[in-house]
Coordinates of C-alpha atoms in Angstrom, one line a residue:
X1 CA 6.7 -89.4 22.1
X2 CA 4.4 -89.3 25.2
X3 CA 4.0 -86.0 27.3
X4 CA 6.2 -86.1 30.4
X5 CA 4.4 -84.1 33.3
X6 CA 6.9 -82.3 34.8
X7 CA 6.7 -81.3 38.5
X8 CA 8.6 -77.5 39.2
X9 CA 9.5 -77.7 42.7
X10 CA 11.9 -74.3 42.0
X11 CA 9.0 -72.3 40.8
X12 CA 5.8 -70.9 42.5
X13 CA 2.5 -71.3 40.4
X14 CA 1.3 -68.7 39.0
X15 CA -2.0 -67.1 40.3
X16 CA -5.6 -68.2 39.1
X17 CA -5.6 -66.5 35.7
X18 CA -8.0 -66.8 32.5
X19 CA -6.5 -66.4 29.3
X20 CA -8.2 -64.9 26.5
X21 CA -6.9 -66.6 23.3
X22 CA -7.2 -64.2 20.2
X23 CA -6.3 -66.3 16.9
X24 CA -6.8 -69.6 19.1
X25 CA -7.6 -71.7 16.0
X26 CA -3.8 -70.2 14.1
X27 CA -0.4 -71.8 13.3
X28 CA 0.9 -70.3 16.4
X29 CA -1.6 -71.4 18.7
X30 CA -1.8 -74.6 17.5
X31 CA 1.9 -75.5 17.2
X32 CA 2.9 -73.7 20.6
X33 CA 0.8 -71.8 22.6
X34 CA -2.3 -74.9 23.0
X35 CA 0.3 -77.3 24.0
X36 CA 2.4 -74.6 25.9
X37 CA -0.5 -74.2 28.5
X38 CA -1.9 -78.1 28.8
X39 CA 1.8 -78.3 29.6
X40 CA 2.0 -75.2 31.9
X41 CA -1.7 -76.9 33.7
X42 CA -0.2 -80.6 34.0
X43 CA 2.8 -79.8 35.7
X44 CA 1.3 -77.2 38.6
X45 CA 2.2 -74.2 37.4
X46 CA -1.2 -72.4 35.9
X47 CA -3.1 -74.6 38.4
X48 CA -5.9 -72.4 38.1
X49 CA -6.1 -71.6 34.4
X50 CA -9.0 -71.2 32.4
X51 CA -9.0 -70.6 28.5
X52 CA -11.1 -68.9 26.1
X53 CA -10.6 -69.2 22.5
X54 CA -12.1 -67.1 20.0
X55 CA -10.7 -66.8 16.2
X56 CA -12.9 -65.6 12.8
X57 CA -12.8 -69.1 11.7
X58 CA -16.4 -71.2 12.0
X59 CA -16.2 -73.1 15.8
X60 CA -18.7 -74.4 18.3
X61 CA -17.6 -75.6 21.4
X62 CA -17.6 -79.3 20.6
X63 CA -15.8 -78.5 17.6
X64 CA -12.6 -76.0 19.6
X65 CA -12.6 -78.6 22.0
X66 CA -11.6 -81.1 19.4
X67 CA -9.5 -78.7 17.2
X68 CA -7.2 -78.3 20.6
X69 CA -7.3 -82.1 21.0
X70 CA -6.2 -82.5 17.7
X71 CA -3.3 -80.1 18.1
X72 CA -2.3 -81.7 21.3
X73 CA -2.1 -85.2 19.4
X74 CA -0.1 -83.5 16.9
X75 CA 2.9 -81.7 19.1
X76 CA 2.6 -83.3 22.1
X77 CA 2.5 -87.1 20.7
X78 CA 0.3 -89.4 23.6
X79 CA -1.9 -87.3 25.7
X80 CA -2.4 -88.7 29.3
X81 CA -6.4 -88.8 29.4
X82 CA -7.1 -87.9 32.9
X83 CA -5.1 -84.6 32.3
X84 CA -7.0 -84.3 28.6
X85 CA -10.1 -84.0 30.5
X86 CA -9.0 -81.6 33.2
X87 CA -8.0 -79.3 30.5
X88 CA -10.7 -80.1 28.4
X89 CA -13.4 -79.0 31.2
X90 CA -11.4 -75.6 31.1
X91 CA -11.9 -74.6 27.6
X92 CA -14.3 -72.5 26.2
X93 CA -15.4 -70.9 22.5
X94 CA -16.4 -67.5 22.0
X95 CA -18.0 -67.1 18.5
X96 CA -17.3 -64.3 16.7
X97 CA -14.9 -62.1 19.6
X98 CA -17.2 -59.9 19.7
X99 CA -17.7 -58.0 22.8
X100 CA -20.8 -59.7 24.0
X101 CA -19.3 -63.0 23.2
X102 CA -16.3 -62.2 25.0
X103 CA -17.9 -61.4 28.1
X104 CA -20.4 -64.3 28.6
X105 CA -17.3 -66.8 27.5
X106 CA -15.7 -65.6 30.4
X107 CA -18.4 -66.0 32.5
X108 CA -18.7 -69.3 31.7
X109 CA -15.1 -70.4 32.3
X110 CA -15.3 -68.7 35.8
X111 CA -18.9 -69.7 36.5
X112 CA -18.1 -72.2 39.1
X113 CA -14.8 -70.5 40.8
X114 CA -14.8 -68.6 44.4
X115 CA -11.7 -66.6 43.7
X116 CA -11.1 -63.8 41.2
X117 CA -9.3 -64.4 38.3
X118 CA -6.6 -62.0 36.6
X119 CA -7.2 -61.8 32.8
X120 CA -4.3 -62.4 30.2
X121 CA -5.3 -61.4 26.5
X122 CA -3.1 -62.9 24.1
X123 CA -2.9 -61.5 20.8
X124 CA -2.0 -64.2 18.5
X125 CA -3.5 -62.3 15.6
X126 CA -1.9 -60.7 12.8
X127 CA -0.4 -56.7 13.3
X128 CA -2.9 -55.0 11.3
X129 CA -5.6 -56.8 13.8
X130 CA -3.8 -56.3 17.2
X131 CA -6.0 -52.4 17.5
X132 CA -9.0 -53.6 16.5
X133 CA -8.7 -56.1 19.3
X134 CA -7.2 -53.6 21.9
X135 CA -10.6 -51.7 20.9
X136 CA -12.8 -55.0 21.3
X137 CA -11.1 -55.3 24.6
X138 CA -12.1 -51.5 25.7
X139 CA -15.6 -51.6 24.3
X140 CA -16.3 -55.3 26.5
X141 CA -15.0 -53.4 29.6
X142 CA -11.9 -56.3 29.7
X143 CA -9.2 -53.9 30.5
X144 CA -9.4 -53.6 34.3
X145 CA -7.2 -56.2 36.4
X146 CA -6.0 -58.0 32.8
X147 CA -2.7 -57.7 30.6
X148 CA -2.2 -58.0 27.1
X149 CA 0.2 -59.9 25.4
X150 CA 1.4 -59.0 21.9
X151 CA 3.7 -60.6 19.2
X152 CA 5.8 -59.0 16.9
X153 CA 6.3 -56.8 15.0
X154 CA 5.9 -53.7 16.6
X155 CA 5.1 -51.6 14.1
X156 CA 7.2 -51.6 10.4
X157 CA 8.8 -47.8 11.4
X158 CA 9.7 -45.1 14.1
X159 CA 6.0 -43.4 12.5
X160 CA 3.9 -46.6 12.9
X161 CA 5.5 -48.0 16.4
X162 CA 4.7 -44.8 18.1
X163 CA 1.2 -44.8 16.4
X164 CA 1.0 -48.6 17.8
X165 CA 2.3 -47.6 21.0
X166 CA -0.2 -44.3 21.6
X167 CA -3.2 -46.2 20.2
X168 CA -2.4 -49.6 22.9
X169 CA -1.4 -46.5 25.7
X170 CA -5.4 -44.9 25.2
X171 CA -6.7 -48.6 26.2
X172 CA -3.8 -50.1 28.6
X173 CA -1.2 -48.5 30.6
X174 CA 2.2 -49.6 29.4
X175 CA 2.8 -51.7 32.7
X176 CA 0.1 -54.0 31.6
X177 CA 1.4 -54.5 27.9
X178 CA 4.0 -57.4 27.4
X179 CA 5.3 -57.4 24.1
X180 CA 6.8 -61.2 23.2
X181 CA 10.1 -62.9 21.7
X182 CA 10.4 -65.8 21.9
X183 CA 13.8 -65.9 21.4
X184 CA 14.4 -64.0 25.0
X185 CA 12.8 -67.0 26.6
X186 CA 15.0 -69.7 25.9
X187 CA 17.1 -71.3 28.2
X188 CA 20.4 -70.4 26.6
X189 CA 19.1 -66.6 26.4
X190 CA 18.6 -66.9 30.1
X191 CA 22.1 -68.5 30.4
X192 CA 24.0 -65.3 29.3
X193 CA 23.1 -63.3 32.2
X194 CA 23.8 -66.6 34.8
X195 CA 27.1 -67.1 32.4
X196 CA 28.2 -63.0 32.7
X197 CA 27.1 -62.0 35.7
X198 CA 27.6 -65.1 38.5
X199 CA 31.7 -65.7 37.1
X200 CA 34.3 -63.4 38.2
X201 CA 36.0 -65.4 35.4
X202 CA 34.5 -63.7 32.4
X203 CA 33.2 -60.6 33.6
X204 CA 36.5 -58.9 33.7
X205 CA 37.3 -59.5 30.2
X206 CA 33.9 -58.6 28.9
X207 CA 34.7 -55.2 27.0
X208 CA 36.6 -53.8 23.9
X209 CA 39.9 -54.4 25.2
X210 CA 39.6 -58.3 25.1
X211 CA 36.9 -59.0 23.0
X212 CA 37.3 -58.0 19.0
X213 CA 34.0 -58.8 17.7
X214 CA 30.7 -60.1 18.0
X215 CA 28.3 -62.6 16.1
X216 CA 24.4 -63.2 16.6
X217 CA 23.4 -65.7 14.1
X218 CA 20.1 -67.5 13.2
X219 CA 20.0 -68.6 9.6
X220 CA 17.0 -70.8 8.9
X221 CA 16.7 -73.7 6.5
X222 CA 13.0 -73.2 6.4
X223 CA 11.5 -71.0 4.0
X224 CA 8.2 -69.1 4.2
X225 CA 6.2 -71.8 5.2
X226 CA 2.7 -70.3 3.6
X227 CA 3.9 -67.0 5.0
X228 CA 4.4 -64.6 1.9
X229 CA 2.1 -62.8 1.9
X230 CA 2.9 -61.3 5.7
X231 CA 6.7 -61.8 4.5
X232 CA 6.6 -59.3 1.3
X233 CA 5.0 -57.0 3.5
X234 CA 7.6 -56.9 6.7
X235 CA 11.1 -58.6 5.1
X236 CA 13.6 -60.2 7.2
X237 CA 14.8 -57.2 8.7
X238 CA 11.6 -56.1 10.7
X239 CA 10.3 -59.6 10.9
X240 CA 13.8 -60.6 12.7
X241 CA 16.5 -58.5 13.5
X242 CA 14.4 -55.5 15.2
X243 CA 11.8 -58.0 16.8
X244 CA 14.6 -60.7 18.2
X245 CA 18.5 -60.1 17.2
X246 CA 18.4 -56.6 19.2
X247 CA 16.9 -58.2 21.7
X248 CA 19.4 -60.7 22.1
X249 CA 22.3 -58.4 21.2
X250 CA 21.2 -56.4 24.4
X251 CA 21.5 -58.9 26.7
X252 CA 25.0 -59.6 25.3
X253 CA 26.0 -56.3 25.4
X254 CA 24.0 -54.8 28.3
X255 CA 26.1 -53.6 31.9
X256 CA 25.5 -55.4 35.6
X257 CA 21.6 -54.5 36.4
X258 CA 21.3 -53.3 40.1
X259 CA 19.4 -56.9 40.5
X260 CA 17.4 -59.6 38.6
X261 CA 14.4 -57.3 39.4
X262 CA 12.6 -56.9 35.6
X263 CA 12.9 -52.7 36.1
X264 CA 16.7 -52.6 36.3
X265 CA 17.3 -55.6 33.9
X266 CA 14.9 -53.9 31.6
X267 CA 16.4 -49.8 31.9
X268 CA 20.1 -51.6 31.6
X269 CA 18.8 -53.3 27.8
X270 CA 17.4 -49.6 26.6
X271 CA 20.5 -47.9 28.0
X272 CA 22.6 -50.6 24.9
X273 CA 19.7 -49.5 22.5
X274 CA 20.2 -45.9 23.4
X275 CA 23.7 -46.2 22.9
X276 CA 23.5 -47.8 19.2
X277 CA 24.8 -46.0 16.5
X278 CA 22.1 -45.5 13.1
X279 CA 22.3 -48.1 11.2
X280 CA 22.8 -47.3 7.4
X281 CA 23.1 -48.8 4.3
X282 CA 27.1 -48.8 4.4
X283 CA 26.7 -51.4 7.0
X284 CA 24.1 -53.6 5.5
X285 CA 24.1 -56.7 3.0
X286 CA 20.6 -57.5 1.8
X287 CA 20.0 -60.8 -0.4
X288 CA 17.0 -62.7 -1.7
X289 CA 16.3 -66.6 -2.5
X290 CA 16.3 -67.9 -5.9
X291 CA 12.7 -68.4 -6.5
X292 CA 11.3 -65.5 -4.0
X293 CA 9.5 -64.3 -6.7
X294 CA 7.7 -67.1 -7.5
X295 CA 5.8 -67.2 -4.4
X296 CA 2.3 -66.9 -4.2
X297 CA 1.7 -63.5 -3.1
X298 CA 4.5 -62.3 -3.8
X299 CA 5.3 -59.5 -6.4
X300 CA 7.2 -60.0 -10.0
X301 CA 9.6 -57.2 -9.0
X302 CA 9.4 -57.7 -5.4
X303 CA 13.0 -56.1 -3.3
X304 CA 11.9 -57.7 -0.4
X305 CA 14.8 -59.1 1.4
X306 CA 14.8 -62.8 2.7
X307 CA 18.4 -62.3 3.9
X308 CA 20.1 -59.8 6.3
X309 CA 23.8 -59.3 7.3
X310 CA 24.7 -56.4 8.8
X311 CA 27.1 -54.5 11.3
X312 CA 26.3 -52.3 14.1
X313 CA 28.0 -50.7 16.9
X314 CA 26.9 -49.6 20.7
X315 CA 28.7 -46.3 21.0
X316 CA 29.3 -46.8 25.1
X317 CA 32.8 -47.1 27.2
X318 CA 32.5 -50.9 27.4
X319 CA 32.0 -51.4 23.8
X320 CA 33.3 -48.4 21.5
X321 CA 34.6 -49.8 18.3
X322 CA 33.5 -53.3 18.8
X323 CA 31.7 -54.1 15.6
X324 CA 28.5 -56.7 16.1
X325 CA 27.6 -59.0 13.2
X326 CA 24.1 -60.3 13.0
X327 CA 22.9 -62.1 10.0
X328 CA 19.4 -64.2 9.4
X329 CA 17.6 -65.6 6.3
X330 CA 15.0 -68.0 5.1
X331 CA 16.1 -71.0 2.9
X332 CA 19.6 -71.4 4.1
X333 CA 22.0 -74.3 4.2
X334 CA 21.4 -74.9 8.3
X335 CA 18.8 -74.0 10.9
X336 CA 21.6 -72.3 13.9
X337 CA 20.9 -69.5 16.5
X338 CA 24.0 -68.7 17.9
X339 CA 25.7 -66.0 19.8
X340 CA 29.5 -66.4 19.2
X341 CA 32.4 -64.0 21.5
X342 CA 35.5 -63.7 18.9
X343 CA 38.5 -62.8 21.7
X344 CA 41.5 -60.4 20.5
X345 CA 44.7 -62.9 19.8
X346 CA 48.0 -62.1 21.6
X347 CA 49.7 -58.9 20.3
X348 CA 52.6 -61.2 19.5
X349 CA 53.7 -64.9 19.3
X350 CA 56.0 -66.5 20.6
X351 CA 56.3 -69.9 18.9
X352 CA 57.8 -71.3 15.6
X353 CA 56.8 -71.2 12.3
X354 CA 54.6 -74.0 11.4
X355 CA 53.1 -74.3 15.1
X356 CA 50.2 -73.3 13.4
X357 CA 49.1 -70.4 16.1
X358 CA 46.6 -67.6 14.6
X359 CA 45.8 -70.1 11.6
X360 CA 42.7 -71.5 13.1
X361 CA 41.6 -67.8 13.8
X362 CA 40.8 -66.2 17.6
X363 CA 39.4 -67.8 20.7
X364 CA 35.8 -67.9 20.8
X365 CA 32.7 -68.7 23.7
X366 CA 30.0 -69.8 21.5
X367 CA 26.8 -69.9 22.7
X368 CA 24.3 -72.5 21.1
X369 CA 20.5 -70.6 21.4
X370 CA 18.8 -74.0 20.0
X371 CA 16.4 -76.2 22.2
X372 CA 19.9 -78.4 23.2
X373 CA 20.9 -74.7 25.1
X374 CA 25.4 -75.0 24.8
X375 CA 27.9 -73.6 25.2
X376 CA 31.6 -74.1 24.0
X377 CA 34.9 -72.2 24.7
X378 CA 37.5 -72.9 22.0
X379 CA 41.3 -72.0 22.5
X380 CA 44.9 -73.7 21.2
X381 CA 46.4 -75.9 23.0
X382 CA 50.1 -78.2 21.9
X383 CA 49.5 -81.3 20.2
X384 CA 50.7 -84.1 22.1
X385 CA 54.1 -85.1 20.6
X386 CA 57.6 -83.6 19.9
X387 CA 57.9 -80.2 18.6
X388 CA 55.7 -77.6 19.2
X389 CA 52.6 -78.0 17.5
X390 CA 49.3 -76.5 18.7
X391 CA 45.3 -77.5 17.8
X392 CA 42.0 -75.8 18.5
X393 CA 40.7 -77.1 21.3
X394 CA 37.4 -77.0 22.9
X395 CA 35.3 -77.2 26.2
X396 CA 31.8 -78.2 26.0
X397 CA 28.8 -77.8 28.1
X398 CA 25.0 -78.6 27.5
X399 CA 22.3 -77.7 29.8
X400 CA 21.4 -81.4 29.8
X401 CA 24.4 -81.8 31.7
X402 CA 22.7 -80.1 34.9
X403 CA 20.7 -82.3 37.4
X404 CA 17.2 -82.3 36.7
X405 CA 17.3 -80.6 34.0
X406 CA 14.8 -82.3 32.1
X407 CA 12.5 -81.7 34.8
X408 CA 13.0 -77.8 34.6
X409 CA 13.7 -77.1 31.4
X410 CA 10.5 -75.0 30.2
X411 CA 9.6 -74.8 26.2
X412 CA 10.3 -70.6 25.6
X413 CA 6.4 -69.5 25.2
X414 CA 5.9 -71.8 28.2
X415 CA 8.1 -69.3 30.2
X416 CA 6.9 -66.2 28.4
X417 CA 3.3 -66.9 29.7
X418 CA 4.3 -68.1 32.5
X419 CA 5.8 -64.7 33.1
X420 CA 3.6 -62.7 31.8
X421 CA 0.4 -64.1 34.5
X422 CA 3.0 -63.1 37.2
X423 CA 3.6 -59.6 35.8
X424 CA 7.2 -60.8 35.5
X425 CA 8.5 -58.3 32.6
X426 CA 12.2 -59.1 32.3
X427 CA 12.2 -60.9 29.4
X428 CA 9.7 -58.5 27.3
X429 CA 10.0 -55.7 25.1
X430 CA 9.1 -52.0 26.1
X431 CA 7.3 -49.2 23.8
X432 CA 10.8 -47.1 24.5
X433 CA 13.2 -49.8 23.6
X434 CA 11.3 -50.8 20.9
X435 CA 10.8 -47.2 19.6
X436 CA 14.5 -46.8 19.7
X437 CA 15.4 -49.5 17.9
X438 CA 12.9 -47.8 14.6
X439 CA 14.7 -45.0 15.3
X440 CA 18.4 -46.3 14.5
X441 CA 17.0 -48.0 11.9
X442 CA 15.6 -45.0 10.4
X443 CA 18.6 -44.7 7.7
X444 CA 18.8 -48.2 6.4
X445 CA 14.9 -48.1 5.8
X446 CA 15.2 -44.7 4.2
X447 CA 17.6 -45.8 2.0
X448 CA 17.9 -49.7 1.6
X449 CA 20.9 -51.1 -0.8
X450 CA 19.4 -53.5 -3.5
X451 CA 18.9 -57.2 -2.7
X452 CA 21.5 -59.7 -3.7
X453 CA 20.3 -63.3 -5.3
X454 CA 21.5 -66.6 -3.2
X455 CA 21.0 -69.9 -4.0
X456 CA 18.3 -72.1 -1.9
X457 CA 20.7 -74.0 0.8
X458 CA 23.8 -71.1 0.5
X459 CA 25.0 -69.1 3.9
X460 CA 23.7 -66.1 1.5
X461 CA 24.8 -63.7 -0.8
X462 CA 28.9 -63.0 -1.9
X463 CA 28.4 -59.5 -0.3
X464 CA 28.5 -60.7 3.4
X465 CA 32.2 -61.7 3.0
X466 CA 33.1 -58.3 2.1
X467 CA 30.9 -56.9 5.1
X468 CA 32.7 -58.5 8.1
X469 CA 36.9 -58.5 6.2
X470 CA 39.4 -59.4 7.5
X471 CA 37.6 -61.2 9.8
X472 CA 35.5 -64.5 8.4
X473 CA 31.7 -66.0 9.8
X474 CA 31.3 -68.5 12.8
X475 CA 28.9 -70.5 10.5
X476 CA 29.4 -72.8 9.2
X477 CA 31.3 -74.8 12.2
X478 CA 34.4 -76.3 11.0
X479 CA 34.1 -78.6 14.1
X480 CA 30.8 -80.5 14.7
X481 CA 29.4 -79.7 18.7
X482 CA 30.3 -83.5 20.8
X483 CA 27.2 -85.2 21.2

């Protein structure tokens, strides 16, 4: 598929920035965050960029020049070659990261420019690595005028993340740290706070009067993907519900910020994580693939869990006694992110027997967090005919619906970055939210329940039907979404 340039009259360009690419030569940067910023340069955005990669694997110059090429041919399909060569000229190696290195990279890459650039650092390193970078940062006097961008997880505990969190603070003031999910920069994500916010509709009835319960769901079929060794050591709770569900779950839950300004969106997210109740092991179902074991790297007896179901409650006005489901896993039977709004059903019927009312279970908005960014609103309506038979019906919307949306639409580390060179902070993590999240999770980490075996291609273990009674899970759709 050849790369469309796309042209974003709606947004401003961000200003001239070099990024500093830790781990420039790793899955990530290869699959996303290389072709993220050739996109982010072709279409006007990061007019100004210049990169410099620097990784422990072996490189020259020649040699990172044609490792990004390569990864461009790969996920972008044909490159336009006038563009290849304007970001080509913009690239360069540093050997080693070390402090020296660093320095005289970036003075190469911003040898021939008349205006300052800002510095972004992007940490697309491993978390036991992230310090010793914030340290390489310090020592090669890289801190002034730059931010730092770090990916996930944020620590494994309460203990660690505020041990993370003091350690980054010594180096860089917590306005310049933007912790990443890329689940938060999805267009659907986005589309929650356009969708609540911007329709008297739906805002009225967005509380525990009309609404009985919640999903947030993102099985995976994938498995570990030559990940187990960083799996058995994190588990799908830290690497996935604490890092990306939660984050989610808040802007689901969260109340009207003052504005779309990042410091009231931000406060109105920690005040739903300040409001969550602990999370124990009463309200947890943890499961493991058949085969786990087996992996390389992983251990004989390993408990690590590939699977996670559980329930959890934001003890606040709006949403006391509203239970919220989340459940994730590797080696499932679909790949589905999903946000699903189960509405309380009448407090009595009026119609027959056999009209087949409260058989096909309560209304639901479902909101489709996948690349095709839907939305659906399901209710019963009467079938056409005599008598007084009713059907689920459904309405449909895809962002691909929108004029121009092709043209806008940006990949979710596209925006991320994007934002991040701005000092745009809404869609990122802070050291307080993400310290309070450790914190509620304090007593299912204390105290885990043993894993439970599912099969490769299952929805998980037995357990999770016993978690969420009387009520049943969203996935998997009895009705396909219209194409």
């Amino acid at each position: 598929m050849a790369t469309s340039i796309r042209r974003h009259s709606s947004l401003d360009p961000a200003p001239p920035t070099t990024v500093v690419l830790f781990g420039a030569t790793g899955d990530l940067s290869r699959r996303k965050l290389l072709p993220g910023l050739f996109r982010l340069l072709t279409c006007g955005l990061l007019p100004h960029l210049r990169l410099v990669g620097t990784s422990l694997d072996d490189h020259t110059q020649e040699s990172f020049v044609a490792f990004v090429r390569d990864a461009l041919d790969e996920f972008e399909g044909t490159v336009n070659e006038g563009e290849w060569g304007r970001f080509a000229n913009r690239l360069v190696w540093a050997p080693g990261g070390t402090p020296e290195s660093l320095k005289q990279a970036i003075a190469d890459a911003e040898r021939d420019l008349e205006e300052p650039q800002r510095l972004l650092h992007y940490l697309s390193v491993p978390p036991k690595a992230a310090l010793a970078v914030i340290e390489t940062l310090r020592d090669a006097d890289l801190v002034e005028n730059s931010r730092v961008v770090m990916e996930k997880p944020f620590g494994i505990d309460l203990q660690s993340a505020q041990q993370l969190n003091h350690a980054v603070h010594e180096v860089f003031e917590e306005e310049q740290v933007f912790r990443i999910d890329h689940f938060l920069g999805k267009e659907a994500a986005l589309n929650i706070l356009a969708f609540r916010f911007a329709n008297g509709l739906f805002e009225p009835i967005w509380h525990r009067n009309m609404i009985d319960h919640v999903q947030i769901d993102v099985p995976e079929a994938l498995g570990l993907e030559q990940r187990a060794t960083f799996y058995e050591s994190t588990g799908a709770y830290r690497d996935m519900v604490v890092t990306h569900l939660f984050q989610v779950m808040a802007f689901t839950a969260m109340e009207a910020p003052t504005s779309l300004d990042p410091v009231a969106i931000t406060e109105e997210k920690n005040k739903v994580f300040r409001s969550m109740l602990p999370i124990g092991p009463q309200d947890v179902v943890r499961g493991q693939y058949a085969g786990y074991r087996n992996e390389d790297g992983v251990d004989p007896e390993s408990e690590t869990e590939t699977f996670i179901a559980l329930r959890c409650f934001i003890d606040n006005w709006r949403w006391a006694g509203v239970p919220f489901y989340l459940r994730t896993g590797k080696n499932m039977a679909e790949g589905k992110r999903i946000i699903s709004i189960a509405f309380k059903e009448p407090p009595k019927s009026m119609f027959p027997m056999g009209s087949g009312v409260g058989q096909l279970g309560p209304d639901h908005l479902t909101f489709d967090l996948a690349d095709e960014s839907r939305m659906s609103l399901s209710f019963y309506g009467k079938r056409p005919g005599p008598g007084f038979r009713l059907d689920k019906l459904s309405m449909q919307f895809s962002v691909d619906e929108v004029s121009g949306a092709s043209d806008e639409v940006l990949e979710a580390y596209e925006r991320l970055i994007l934002d991040a060179t701005k000092g745009d902070r809404t869609l990122f993590t802070t050291a307080q939210g993400v310290e309070r999240l450790w914190e509620v999770s304090a007593p299912l980490l204390e105290n885990p329940p043993p894993t439970r075996p599912y099969s490769i291609g299952s929805w998980g273990p037995n357990q999770i039907h016993q978690l969420i009674a009387p009520r049943s899970w969203r996935l998997p759709f009895e009705r396909a979404w219209r194409e």
